Each structure stands twice: as C-alpha cells, then as structure tokens.
Amino acid sequence: MTTTPEPTAPEHTTRPHPDLPLTVREAGAGRPVLVLHGGGGPATVAGLAEHLSRAAHTLTPVHPGWDGTPRPDWLTGVDDLALAYLRLLADRGLDDVLVVGSSLGGWIAAEMAVRDTAGILSGLVLIDAVGIDVREAPIPDFFALDARGVAEHSWHDPERFHVDPATLPPAELARRGANMATMRILAEDPYMHDPKLRRRLGRVRTPALLVWGESDRIVTPAYGAAYAASFGDGRLEVVREAGHLPHVERPEAVLALVDRHAKETAGGRPGTSAD
C-alpha cells in the first residue's frame, strides 16, 4: 500500500544501507515520484521536482558524491545506486512509484527497473538517458570536452547556456570538479553504459516514456530510439528545440509529457525479471 506521508522537512538524511547516508529532499503528497538527477547535480531537476510535487509526493535524492555529500568506497557503479534507491523505497513502504531520471538519473532508473522484483515501480520516465551501448549512435567522450564543447553538445541554444569557467567563484569550480570526479568513478569504465543492461530491458514491463531533445549531441535521438525499443513497453517522444536537458530548455513541452505518463501509469502493477 502506498503511504501518504505527513509533512516533512524539505531535506533530510536517510540510510538505505548502514554506511550510506542519503540526502533526500521531499515535498508534496500523493503518489510517490522518485526524481533522479544527472551529472549536473540536483539543481538540474529542481524545476521538474517542484512541478511534480504539486500533485505527488516527490523524493529527490542527491547521489552520493555530488554537491559535497559522502560516497562510501564501495559505491562505484550505477547498479549500487539502483539497489540503494530500491531499498529506500522499500524501507518507506512505498509502491506504485513513478521514477523520473535525467541523463545519468535515467540510467539509474533503468537499472532499478530490471532489479524491481517486488513490483515497486509502476512507471518510468527517462530523459535523454545514458546507460546502454548503441554502436550505431556512440556517445562522444564527454570527459574530454571543455566548457564550450559541453555547451555545444548539450544545448539547442548553447550561447544561452554556456558558462565560462573563468567567471565562476572557486567554490563553484570545486563543486563542479568534485561532481565530475564522482561521475568518472561511476560511468567512465565501461564508458557510460552497462554491457548487460540493453539485453535485460526487454524483460521490463514497466511502461517507460523516453523523452529526448531533438538537438542532443551527447546521446542523439537515434540513441533514444534504440533505448525505447529495448524496453518491453517503451515509447519515445522527441522534443524540438531542446538538447540534453529538454526539461530546462522546453519545460512546458516536457512537463506535459511527464504529467500524461504519470496519469496513465498510476495504479499499475507491472512485472519484471532481471534475467
């Protein structure tokens, strides 16, 4: 049974594992929605989480190692995060959970789905996710890009969003550097994918909406199409005039798609197997 929480503090620490403190921001009430950020950190999904909290109970964790949060030495893979978040949901007694993940967060969502033998999840939204190997649409070496290159690959309108690192204060540069170091630990080898994930996704019956920016040059729409086709029940929606973070560049279009999928999947009881 899904529980409707009492009002909570905006942010708190919980432990799905004895030596894994997780910082989680919670808001709203209703169906549980887990919102998972990408490499850019929790600020990149703040608007998405705020919108969803108007009609749902949102849980938005900070992945360990991001924004100064601790990361235990054993947490070295996306699968570790997937298991930790499933344990978090199970410990809270939540079900009928919609998981919304951007980029790396979408990869975590997919890994959760293949491990969800208890049927906790009833819907998935992957926004320009990484995580599978698509040889006909390879992911460029993101770690080799400078700030200008990141902007050119990430945004439909790079001039609007490019930030010159020389203009940032030392504390912000340090935060970004530490976040990127954690990203390397989780996703550099094998690069931005789990070799087994694509094969396993065919056994996932949780309805999956894949939202993709038409101008994304990190993971292209062709990559998104292959990702959607890998799911047992996957659907791709391409958003025009948007790049790797379409919920930032075209929030109205993306939020309408997410809201519709949330409505369509509420109360579902899909099955899965991590074969």
XYZ file of N, CA and C in Angstrom:
825
model
N 0.850 -1.191 0.000
C 0.000 0.000 0.000
C 0.884 1.238 0.000
N 0.624 2.163 -0.905
C 1.345 3.422 -0.921
C 0.924 4.266 0.266
N 1.894 4.798 0.972
C 1.594 5.628 2.120
C 1.689 7.088 1.747
N 0.768 7.877 2.269
C 0.818 9.319 2.082
C 1.525 9.920 3.283
N 2.684 10.568 3.081
C 3.496 10.990 4.214
C 2.898 12.190 4.927
N 3.247 12.298 6.184
C 2.985 13.529 6.902
C 3.919 14.600 6.353
N 3.608 15.878 6.535
C 4.517 16.918 6.064
C 5.917 16.711 6.623
N 6.915 16.828 5.755
C 8.288 16.569 6.159
C 9.128 17.818 5.961
N 10.318 17.793 6.577
C 11.280 18.858 6.336
C 11.688 18.811 4.881
N 12.040 19.947 4.303
C 12.397 19.956 2.891
C 13.544 19.001 2.555
N 14.470 18.800 3.483
C 15.626 17.959 3.186
C 16.018 17.198 4.441
N 16.347 15.915 4.284
C 16.759 15.127 5.443
C 17.709 14.036 4.978
N 18.309 13.334 5.938
C 19.237 12.247 5.647
C 18.610 10.928 6.050
N 18.715 9.940 5.174
C 18.214 8.603 5.458
C 19.303 7.601 5.108
N 19.177 6.355 5.589
C 20.227 5.355 5.380
C 19.624 4.050 4.855
N 19.556 3.872 3.531
C 19.109 2.585 2.992
C 20.147 1.482 3.192
N 21.367 1.874 3.558
C 22.459 0.955 3.880
C 23.158 1.557 5.091
N 23.666 0.725 6.019
C 24.245 1.276 7.249
C 25.309 2.348 7.045
N 26.127 2.209 5.997
C 27.166 3.223 5.790
C 26.918 4.061 4.541
N 25.624 4.253 4.216
C 25.277 5.092 3.073
C 24.242 6.133 3.487
N 24.697 7.275 4.001
C 23.746 8.346 4.277
C 23.322 9.026 2.985
N 22.007 9.153 2.789
C 21.476 9.780 1.586
C 20.763 11.077 1.961
N 21.086 12.134 1.252
C 20.375 13.392 1.406
C 19.195 13.390 0.447
N 17.987 13.539 0.984
C 16.768 13.451 0.182
C 15.905 14.672 0.465
N 15.457 15.327 -0.589
C 14.501 16.421 -0.457
C 13.117 15.876 -0.779
N 12.151 16.137 0.093
C 10.789 15.650 -0.105
C 9.810 16.806 -0.121
N 8.770 16.645 -0.916
C 7.733 17.671 -0.991
C 6.460 17.035 -1.524
N 5.326 17.633 -1.188
C 4.057 17.206 -1.737
C 3.506 15.951 -1.087
N 2.373 15.501 -1.593
C 1.698 14.316 -1.092
C 0.984 13.633 -2.248
N 0.769 12.322 -2.094
C 0.100 11.557 -3.139
C 0.977 10.427 -3.631
N 0.851 10.117 -4.906
C 1.648 9.046 -5.496
C 3.134 9.364 -5.350
N 3.973 8.383 -4.960
C 5.401 8.657 -4.832
C 6.065 8.805 -6.215
N 6.904 9.814 -6.337
C 7.688 10.032 -7.544
C 9.136 10.244 -7.130
N 10.009 9.378 -7.589
C 11.442 9.496 -7.334
C 12.076 10.231 -8.502
N 12.721 11.365 -8.216
C 13.320 12.205 -9.251
C 14.837 12.106 -9.134
N 15.497 11.652 -10.199
C 16.922 11.357 -10.172
C 17.679 12.280 -11.121
N 18.629 13.005 -10.565
C 19.382 13.965 -11.361
C 20.510 13.304 -12.151
N 21.044 14.052 -13.099
C 22.177 13.608 -13.884
C 23.479 14.186 -13.367
N 24.501 14.185 -14.239
C 25.829 14.615 -13.826
C 25.911 16.053 -13.388
N 24.985 16.885 -13.841
C 24.995 18.288 -13.468
C 24.544 18.559 -12.053
N 24.023 17.548 -11.363
C 23.628 17.702 -9.977
C 22.151 17.974 -9.787
N 21.711 18.026 -8.529
C 20.278 18.139 -8.228
C 19.637 19.422 -8.737
N 20.406 20.480 -8.918
C 19.806 21.731 -9.405
C 19.194 21.559 -10.788
N 19.696 20.600 -11.573
C 19.201 20.425 -12.939
C 17.795 19.843 -12.987
N 17.334 19.229 -11.895
C 15.979 18.668 -11.876
C 15.087 19.365 -10.851
N 15.553 20.481 -10.302
C 14.786 21.169 -9.261
C 13.428 21.634 -9.779
N 13.397 22.197 -10.975
C 12.129 22.664 -11.530
C 11.184 21.519 -11.815
N 11.712 20.426 -12.302
C 10.911 19.234 -12.572
C 10.300 18.696 -11.280
N 11.125 18.593 -10.223
C 10.629 18.086 -8.951
C 9.586 19.019 -8.348
N 9.819 20.328 -8.460
C 8.861 21.286 -7.913
C 7.511 21.164 -8.607
N 7.524 21.008 -9.922
C 6.261 20.846 -10.654
C 5.545 19.576 -10.231
N 6.258 18.469 -10.159
C 5.628 17.194 -9.830
C 5.081 17.187 -8.409
N 5.709 17.939 -7.500
C 5.281 17.942 -6.104
C 3.913 18.587 -5.912
N 3.405 19.272 -6.931
C 2.076 19.882 -6.804
C 0.967 18.834 -6.795
N 1.265 17.645 -7.333
C 0.245 16.603 -7.385
C 0.763 15.255 -6.899
N 1.974 15.199 -6.375
C 2.573 13.928 -5.982
C 3.518 14.140 -4.801
N 3.934 13.047 -4.216
C 4.943 13.055 -3.153
C 6.299 12.806 -3.803
N 7.085 13.851 -3.969
C 8.367 13.719 -4.659
C 9.494 13.470 -3.672
N 10.377 12.564 -4.048
C 11.611 12.305 -3.329
C 12.750 12.575 -4.310
N 13.599 13.532 -3.978
C 14.686 13.919 -4.868
C 16.012 13.772 -4.132
N 16.681 12.626 -4.284
C 17.946 12.433 -3.583
C 19.105 13.137 -4.283
N 20.140 13.394 -3.509
C 21.424 13.818 -4.053
C 22.275 12.556 -4.141
N 22.718 12.195 -5.343
C 23.540 10.997 -5.459
C 24.805 11.153 -4.617
N 25.200 10.123 -3.883
C 26.395 10.215 -3.046
C 27.622 10.645 -3.852
N 28.312 11.641 -3.339
C 29.481 12.189 -4.025
C 29.202 13.482 -4.756
N 27.922 13.819 -4.940
C 27.556 15.088 -5.570
C 27.334 16.160 -4.499
N 27.697 17.363 -4.848
C 27.447 18.544 -4.003
C 27.950 18.357 -2.569
N 29.094 17.702 -2.441
C 29.727 17.568 -1.135
C 29.201 16.461 -0.259
N 28.278 15.639 -0.754
C 27.759 14.535 0.046
C 28.756 13.378 0.040
N 28.770 12.564 1.106
C 29.753 11.477 1.182
C 29.412 10.321 0.251
N 30.455 9.701 -0.302
C 30.301 8.491 -1.103
C 31.192 7.407 -0.506
N 30.605 6.311 -0.003
C 31.439 5.233 0.537
C 32.283 4.598 -0.555
N 33.429 4.048 -0.171
C 34.373 3.495 -1.147
C 33.771 2.380 -1.988
N 32.801 1.636 -1.419
C 32.243 0.502 -2.155
C 31.267 0.925 -3.238
N 30.795 2.176 -3.195
C 29.805 2.621 -4.174
C 30.546 3.108 -5.415
N 30.700 2.208 -6.366
C 31.498 2.511 -7.557
C 30.743 2.310 -8.863
N 29.463 1.958 -8.778
C 28.716 1.703 -10.008
C 27.296 2.188 -9.930
N 26.693 2.355 -11.084
C 25.297 2.778 -11.153
C 24.380 1.710 -10.554
N 24.778 0.448 -10.660
C 23.971 -0.607 -10.055
C 23.886 -0.456 -8.539
N 24.967 0.045 -7.914
C 24.926 0.296 -6.474
C 23.874 1.340 -6.124
N 23.792 2.392 -6.923
C 22.778 3.418 -6.696
C 21.380 2.868 -6.913
N 21.204 2.063 -7.960
C 19.887 1.484 -8.247
C 19.392 0.648 -7.070
N 20.255 -0.173 -6.522
C 19.869 -1.013 -5.394
C 19.591 -0.168 -4.154
N 20.384 0.874 -3.944
C 20.173 1.746 -2.786
C 18.825 2.443 -2.864
N 18.448 2.912 -4.049
C 17.175 3.612 -4.174
C 15.985 2.657 -4.082
N 16.129 1.444 -4.599
C 15.067 0.456 -4.401
C 14.893 0.139 -2.915
N 16.010 0.039 -2.203
C 15.942 -0.225 -0.762
C 15.287 0.959 -0.041
N 15.611 2.170 -0.449
C 14.996 3.355 0.133
C 13.479 3.305 -0.006
N 12.990 2.986 -1.206
C 11.548 2.923 -1.445
C 10.904 1.799 -0.638
N 11.576 0.638 -0.594
C 11.028 -0.498 0.146
C 10.983 -0.201 1.644
N 12.039 0.424 2.164
C 12.064 0.749 3.591
C 10.960 1.719 3.968
N 10.568 2.565 3.037
C 9.490 3.530 3.301
C 8.104 2.925 3.075
N 8.049 1.687 2.607
C 6.768 1.039 2.355
C 6.031 1.609 1.167
N 6.769 2.133 0.171
C 6.146 2.781 -0.981
C 5.965 1.803 -2.132
N 4.893 1.983 -2.888
C 4.712 1.264 -4.138
C 4.028 2.192 -5.130
N 3.697 1.662 -6.312
C 3.124 2.488 -7.379
C 4.010 3.716 -7.624
N 5.318 3.500 -7.635
C 6.279 4.599 -7.728
C 6.592 4.907 -9.191
N 6.518 6.182 -9.532
C 6.994 6.675 -10.822
C 8.424 7.161 -10.626
N 9.343 6.700 -11.464
C 10.732 7.158 -11.398
C 11.012 8.017 -12.621
N 11.491 9.222 -12.376
C 11.830 10.170 -13.431
C 13.313 10.458 -13.327
N 14.074 10.133 -14.370
C 15.508 10.316 -14.311
C 16.052 11.024 -15.534
N 16.956 11.970 -15.292
C 17.603 12.730 -16.361
C 19.033 12.245 -16.546
N 19.406 11.912 -17.789
C 20.777 11.544 -18.134
C 21.256 10.372 -17.279
N 22.242 10.573 -16.416
C 22.693 9.518 -15.504
C 21.529 9.016 -14.661
N 20.640 9.926 -14.247
C 19.478 9.516 -13.464
C 18.564 8.580 -14.233
N 18.466 8.760 -15.552
C 17.697 7.836 -16.364
C 18.324 6.461 -16.409
N 19.644 6.415 -16.455
C 20.360 5.136 -16.397
C 20.048 4.433 -15.077
N 20.115 5.176 -13.971
C 19.793 4.581 -12.672
C 18.376 4.031 -12.680
N 17.434 4.792 -13.247
C 16.041 4.340 -13.308
C 15.921 3.024 -14.065
N 16.630 2.906 -15.185
C 16.578 1.668 -15.968
C 17.158 0.497 -15.179
N 18.260 0.737 -14.463
C 18.857 -0.326 -13.643
C 17.922 -0.714 -12.497
N 17.201 0.252 -11.958
C 16.206 -0.073 -10.937
C 15.119 -0.973 -11.503
N 14.673 -0.661 -12.706
C 13.566 -1.411 -13.300
C 13.913 -2.876 -13.500
N 15.143 -3.170 -13.915
C 15.492 -4.576 -14.146
C 15.696 -5.336 -12.837
N 15.827 -4.626 -11.724
C 16.032 -5.260 -10.415
C 14.782 -5.209 -9.535
N 13.699 -4.646 -10.035
C 12.499 -4.427 -9.236
C 11.637 -5.683 -9.195
N 12.123 -6.710 -8.534
C 11.377 -7.968 -8.468
C 10.156 -7.863 -7.559
N 10.098 -6.840 -6.706
C 8.962 -6.668 -5.805
C 7.819 -5.876 -6.434
N 8.004 -5.350 -7.632
C 6.949 -4.601 -8.292
C 6.662 -3.257 -7.652
N 7.691 -2.601 -7.142
C 7.530 -1.294 -6.506
C 7.251 -0.206 -7.542
N 7.867 -0.331 -8.710
C 7.759 0.710 -9.733
C 6.591 0.427 -10.665
N 5.858 1.471 -11.024
C 4.765 1.308 -11.968
C 4.890 2.222 -13.177
N 5.917 3.061 -13.230
C 6.135 3.924 -14.379
C 7.545 4.455 -14.394
N 8.057 4.694 -15.595
C 9.407 5.219 -15.774
C 9.374 6.368 -16.770
N 10.153 7.409 -16.479
C 10.403 8.468 -17.450
C 11.911 8.656 -17.527
N 12.488 8.370 -18.670
C 13.914 8.567 -18.900
C 14.088 9.761 -19.825
N 14.810 10.767 -19.359
C 15.013 11.990 -20.129
C 16.451 12.024 -20.615
N 16.649 11.817 -21.919
C 17.983 11.827 -22.528
C 18.957 11.004 -21.697
N 18.582 9.765 -21.430
C 19.346 8.892 -20.545
C 20.550 8.294 -21.256
N 21.586 8.036 -20.492
C 22.690 7.193 -20.927
C 22.456 5.811 -20.325
N 23.373 4.866 -20.570
C 23.284 3.593 -19.884
C 23.367 2.347 -20.735
N 23.080 2.455 -22.054
C 23.186 1.285 -22.920
C 24.203 1.557 -24.027
N 24.642 0.494 -24.659
C 25.593 0.594 -25.760
C 24.831 0.546 -27.076
N 24.891 1.630 -27.841
C 24.255 1.695 -29.158
C 25.359 2.007 -30.162
N 25.854 0.988 -30.816
C 27.046 1.158 -31.651
C 26.816 2.081 -32.829
N 25.578 2.126 -33.318
C 25.301 2.997 -34.452
C 25.095 4.453 -34.019
N 25.076 4.703 -32.709
C 24.921 6.070 -32.185
C 25.809 6.222 -30.953
N 27.128 6.197 -31.131
C 28.046 6.221 -29.984
C 28.000 7.544 -29.225
N 28.279 7.470 -27.939
C 28.333 8.663 -27.089
C 29.732 9.263 -27.187
N 29.859 10.548 -27.518
C 31.184 11.162 -27.579
C 31.852 11.182 -26.211
N 33.162 11.388 -26.189
C 33.912 11.409 -24.934
C 33.604 12.692 -24.176
N 32.602 12.633 -23.333
C 32.155 13.810 -22.592
C 33.259 14.346 -21.694
N 34.059 13.446 -21.109
C 35.093 13.871 -20.178
C 36.224 14.638 -20.862
N 36.318 14.529 -22.176
C 37.368 15.240 -22.908
C 36.933 16.627 -23.372
N 35.657 16.962 -23.199
C 35.136 18.233 -23.693
C 35.468 19.375 -22.735
N 35.805 20.537 -23.301
C 35.920 21.733 -22.471
C 34.534 22.339 -22.290
N 34.454 23.450 -21.553
C 33.148 24.041 -21.248
C 32.388 24.418 -22.509
N 33.086 24.941 -23.500
C 32.434 25.291 -24.757
C 31.923 24.042 -25.456
N 32.719 22.990 -25.456
C 32.302 21.743 -26.084
C 31.104 21.121 -25.397
N 31.070 21.197 -24.065
C 29.921 20.681 -23.322
C 28.653 21.429 -23.727
N 28.760 22.751 -23.811
C 27.594 23.548 -24.207
C 27.139 23.201 -25.616
N 28.069 23.053 -26.544
C 27.719 22.751 -27.931
C 27.039 21.395 -28.058
N 27.440 20.437 -27.232
C 26.848 19.109 -27.299
C 25.538 19.016 -26.521
N 25.373 19.870 -25.506
C 24.276 19.688 -24.560
C 23.018 20.481 -24.869
N 23.165 21.652 -25.497
C 22.044 22.577 -25.609
C 21.639 22.838 -27.051
N 20.357 23.018 -27.261
C 19.889 23.503 -28.561
C 20.396 24.915 -28.799
N 20.428 25.723 -27.747
C 20.892 27.109 -27.818
C 22.112 27.262 -26.909
N 23.299 26.822 -27.359
C 24.474 26.838 -26.488
C 24.895 28.226 -26.028
N 24.652 29.245 -26.833
C 25.047 30.592 -26.421
C 24.287 31.045 -25.178
N 23.057 30.596 -25.058
C 22.239 30.982 -23.902
C 22.729 30.329 -22.617
N 23.250 29.103 -22.721
C 23.552 28.339 -21.510
C 25.040 28.160 -21.229
N 25.902 28.500 -22.163
C 27.341 28.349 -21.919
C 27.795 29.261 -20.786
N 28.586 28.705 -19.877
C 29.168 29.474 -18.774
C 30.679 29.347 -18.856
N 31.370 30.464 -18.934
C 32.830 30.480 -18.957
C 33.336 30.158 -17.551
N 34.099 29.068 -17.377
C 34.593 28.731 -16.036
C 35.382 29.855 -15.376
N 35.992 30.715 -16.179
C 36.775 31.815 -15.613
C 35.909 32.804 -14.842
N 34.594 32.777 -15.072
C 33.694 33.705 -14.383
C 33.132 33.123 -13.087
N 33.444 31.874 -12.774
C 32.870 31.217 -11.606
C 33.773 31.368 -10.382
N 33.191 31.476 -9.197
C 33.989 31.550 -7.970
C 34.658 30.208 -7.678
N 35.742 30.218 -6.915
C 36.473 28.970 -6.632
C 35.605 27.873 -6.016
N 34.675 28.235 -5.146
C 33.849 27.209 -4.507
C 32.978 26.475 -5.521
N 32.459 27.211 -6.498
C 31.628 26.581 -7.518
C 32.470 25.705 -8.440
N 33.665 26.159 -8.776
C 34.563 25.341 -9.592
C 34.919 24.043 -8.858
N 35.146 24.146 -7.553
C 35.476 22.955 -6.771
C 34.300 21.993 -6.725
N 33.093 22.534 -6.570
C 31.898 21.682 -6.537
C 31.748 20.927 -7.848
N 31.881 21.650 -8.957
C 31.733 21.014 -10.266
C 32.825 19.974 -10.499
N 34.036 20.279 -10.072
C 35.128 19.325 -10.238
C 34.906 18.055 -9.445
N 34.413 18.200 -8.213
C 34.143 17.022 -7.386
C 33.001 16.193 -7.967
N 31.968 16.871 -8.473
C 30.868 16.145 -9.110
C 31.362 15.344 -10.310
N 32.218 15.958 -11.119
C 32.724 15.271 -12.300
C 33.620 14.096 -11.909
N 34.371 14.238 -10.829
C 35.207 13.131 -10.370
C 34.348 11.933 -9.968
N 33.224 12.196 -9.310
C 32.311 11.106 -8.961
C 31.698 10.484 -10.210
N 31.357 11.326 -11.168
C 30.809 10.817 -12.427
C 31.801 9.876 -13.111
N 33.064 10.208 -13.073
C 34.083 9.337 -13.676
C 34.118 7.977 -12.981
N 34.030 7.982 -11.667
C 34.071 6.721 -10.926
C 32.914 5.824 -11.335
N 31.737 6.410 -11.504
C 30.535 5.625 -11.794
C 30.400 5.233 -13.259
N 30.903 6.083 -14.170
C 30.494 5.924 -15.572
C 31.618 5.929 -16.595
N 32.874 5.969 -16.159
C 33.948 6.070 -17.158
C 34.364 4.723 -17.732
N 34.265 3.651 -16.940
C 34.730 2.341 -17.403
C 33.814 1.243 -16.861
N 32.995 0.606 -17.729
C 32.820 0.886 -19.158
C 32.119 2.223 -19.366
N 32.441 2.860 -20.471
C 32.055 4.245 -20.666
C 30.547 4.407 -20.858
N 29.906 5.053 -19.903
C 28.513 5.500 -19.963
C 27.508 4.379 -20.261
N 27.837 3.142 -19.915
C 26.853 2.087 -20.143
C 27.157 0.862 -19.286
N 26.135 0.047 -19.137
C 26.235 -1.274 -18.531
C 26.107 -2.277 -19.679
N 27.124 -3.087 -19.922
C 27.065 -4.000 -21.074
C 25.874 -4.955 -21.060
N 25.305 -5.244 -19.898
C 24.202 -6.197 -19.797
C 22.825 -5.536 -19.827
N 22.790 -4.210 -19.667
C 21.501 -3.553 -19.449
C 20.576 -3.664 -20.650
N 21.061 -3.428 -21.850
C 20.177 -3.391 -23.012
C 19.455 -4.719 -23.196
N 20.166 -5.822 -23.011
C 19.530 -7.133 -23.155
C 18.464 -7.349 -22.089
N 18.704 -6.868 -20.891
C 17.775 -7.084 -19.794
C 16.500 -6.247 -19.912
N 16.573 -5.125 -20.585
C 15.422 -4.220 -20.631
C 14.210 -4.837 -21.317
N 14.421 -5.806 -22.184
C 13.302 -6.441 -22.866
C 12.365 -7.174 -21.929
N 12.851 -7.515 -20.728
C 12.014 -8.213 -19.751
C 11.268 -7.255 -18.834
N 11.530 -5.954 -18.983
C 10.877 -4.957 -18.127
C 9.514 -4.598 -18.715
N 8.447 -4.801 -17.961
C 7.100 -4.472 -18.414
C 6.597 -3.151 -17.850
N 7.377 -2.516 -17.012
C 7.001 -1.200 -16.501
C 6.938 -0.214 -17.663
N 5.815 0.457 -17.880
C 5.719 1.390 -19.012
C 6.776 2.493 -18.909
N 7.548 2.629 -19.971
C 8.665 3.567 -19.976
C 8.455 4.623 -21.057
N 8.455 5.879 -20.635
C 8.429 7.008 -21.558
C 9.843 7.556 -21.658
N 10.359 7.637 -22.861
C 11.677 8.207 -23.085
C 11.509 9.544 -23.789
N 11.907 10.610 -23.115
C 11.780 11.967 -23.616
C 13.154 12.427 -24.080
N 13.230 12.921 -25.316
C 14.530 13.212 -25.900
C 14.546 14.590 -26.563
N 15.613 15.330 -26.310
C 15.817 16.590 -27.004
C 16.310 16.356 -28.414
N 15.649 16.956 -29.374
C 15.996 16.751 -30.784
C 17.431 17.172 -31.079
N 17.948 18.157 -30.341
C 19.280 18.692 -30.608
C 20.359 18.123 -29.691
N 20.042 17.073 -28.949
C 21.039 16.466 -28.066
C 22.144 15.838 -28.908
N 23.384 16.246 -28.666
C 24.524 15.673 -29.376
C 25.420 14.844 -28.454
N 24.965 14.652 -27.202
C 25.634 13.701 -26.313
C 25.053 12.315 -26.560
N 23.755 12.192 -26.356
C 23.033 10.977 -26.769
C 21.946 11.452 -27.742
N 22.082 11.087 -28.967
C 21.231 11.602 -30.029
C 19.848 10.946 -29.994
N 18.883 11.516 -30.720
C 17.575 10.860 -30.810
C 17.654 9.428 -31.342
N 18.635 9.125 -32.189
C 18.791 7.743 -32.657
C 19.141 6.821 -31.491
N 19.953 7.308 -30.577
C 20.268 6.557 -29.362
C 18.993 6.379 -28.533
N 18.207 7.437 -28.421
C 16.955 7.359 -27.677
C 15.981 6.365 -28.276
N 15.921 6.317 -29.604
C 15.025 5.369 -30.264
C 15.432 3.933 -29.966
N 16.739 3.678 -29.990
C 17.227 2.334 -29.670
C 16.943 1.985 -28.212
N 17.074 2.951 -27.342
C 16.795 2.745 -25.914
C 15.321 2.384 -25.724
N 14.429 3.168 -26.331
C 12.998 2.912 -26.190
C 12.621 1.533 -26.722
N 13.224 1.162 -27.851
C 12.912 -0.134 -28.455
C 13.420 -1.301 -27.623
N 14.380 -1.050 -26.737
C 14.939 -2.110 -25.906
C 14.009 -2.507 -24.773
N 13.131 -1.596 -24.348
C 12.195 -1.893 -23.265
C 11.076 -2.811 -23.754
N 10.534 -3.593 -22.820
C 9.360 -4.384 -23.148
C 8.158 -3.522 -23.470
N 8.095 -2.326 -22.872
C 6.992 -1.398 -23.100
C 7.567 0.017 -23.075
N 8.212 0.410 -24.166
C 8.877 1.705 -24.227
C 8.346 2.576 -25.353
N 8.346 3.876 -25.135
C 7.846 4.832 -26.127
C 8.735 6.064 -26.121
N 9.098 6.537 -27.305
C 9.966 7.703 -27.442
C 9.157 8.924 -27.849
N 9.421 10.064 -27.190
C 8.859 11.358 -27.568
C 10.026 12.331 -27.748
N 10.150 12.895 -28.933
C 11.240 13.827 -29.237
C 10.729 15.255 -29.101
N 11.472 16.076 -28.372
C 11.100 17.461 -28.111
C 11.949 18.374 -28.988
N 11.301 19.189 -29.790
C 12.008 20.086 -30.683
C 12.628 21.245 -29.908
N 13.689 21.809 -30.502
C 14.372 22.977 -29.949
C 14.825 22.738 -28.517
N 15.360 21.547 -28.279
C 15.865 21.185 -26.962
C 17.038 20.233 -27.129
N 17.944 20.255 -26.143
C 19.096 19.385 -26.169
C 19.040 18.329 -25.078
N 20.165 18.169 -24.357
C 20.309 17.077 -23.391
C 19.452 17.263 -22.144
N 19.061 18.495 -21.863
C 18.183 18.781 -20.725
C 16.916 19.467 -21.230
N 16.068 18.743 -21.919
C 14.880 19.377 -22.510
C 13.926 19.938 -21.464
N 13.951 19.393 -20.261
C 13.087 19.913 -19.199
C 13.553 21.280 -18.716
N 14.776 21.674 -19.082
C 15.274 23.010 -18.768
C 15.013 23.956 -19.937
N 15.273 23.488 -21.165
C 15.086 24.348 -22.336
C 13.627 24.468 -22.760
N 12.870 23.370 -22.674
C 11.468 23.377 -23.097
C 10.597 22.762 -22.006
N 10.544 23.405 -20.820
C 9.846 22.780 -19.696
C 8.378 22.504 -19.950
N 7.674 23.408 -20.641
C 6.243 23.191 -20.839
C 5.977 21.912 -21.623
N 6.745 21.696 -22.686
C 6.551 20.503 -23.512
C 6.872 19.238 -22.740
N 7.967 19.257 -21.986
C 8.382 18.064 -21.252
C 7.420 17.769 -20.104
N 7.022 18.783 -19.371
C 6.131 18.564 -18.231
C 4.773 18.026 -18.678
N 4.304 18.460 -19.832
C 3.037 17.924 -20.346
C 3.157 16.431 -20.637
N 4.290 16.012 -21.200
C 4.509 14.593 -21.480
C 4.615 13.782 -20.188
N 5.347 14.316 -19.220
C 5.521 13.611 -17.946
C 4.189 13.506 -17.210
N 3.428 14.583 -17.182
C 2.131 14.559 -16.490
C 1.206 13.516 -17.105
N 1.198 13.438 -18.435
C 0.328 12.460 -19.093
C 0.748 11.035 -18.754
N 2.059 10.789 -18.755
C 2.547 9.449 -18.435
C 2.263 9.102 -16.974
N 2.396 10.093 -16.093
C 2.082 9.857 -14.684
C 0.619 9.441 -14.524
N -0.251 10.109 -15.231
C -1.679 9.786 -15.151
C -1.956 8.401 -15.718
N -1.318 8.068 -16.821
C -1.579 6.789 -17.495
C -1.052 5.602 -16.701
N -0.022 5.796 -15.897
C 0.611 4.664 -15.211
C 0.212 4.538 -13.753
N -0.531 5.488 -13.218
C -0.898 5.436 -11.803
C -1.695 4.175 -11.498
N -1.298 3.482 -10.435
C -2.015 2.287 -10.010
C -1.619 1.032 -10.738
N -0.583 1.109 -11.601
C -0.177 -0.060 -12.371
C 0.519 -1.107 -11.527
N 0.529 -2.341 -12.009
C 1.217 -3.432 -11.343
C 2.014 -4.234 -12.367
N 3.044 -3.611 -12.979
C 3.805 -4.332 -13.984
C 4.707 -5.397 -13.364
N 5.137 -6.326 -14.193
C 6.083 -7.340 -13.741
C 7.422 -7.151 -14.412
N 8.451 -7.751 -13.850
C 9.788 -7.620 -14.410
C 10.624 -8.821 -14.041
N 11.701 -9.011 -14.777
C 12.672 -10.045 -14.448
C 14.041 -9.560 -14.825
N 14.995 -9.726 -13.917
C 16.377 -9.307 -14.185
C 17.166 -10.486 -14.725
N 16.689 -11.054 -15.799
C 17.315 -12.241 -16.401
C 18.727 -11.914 -16.861
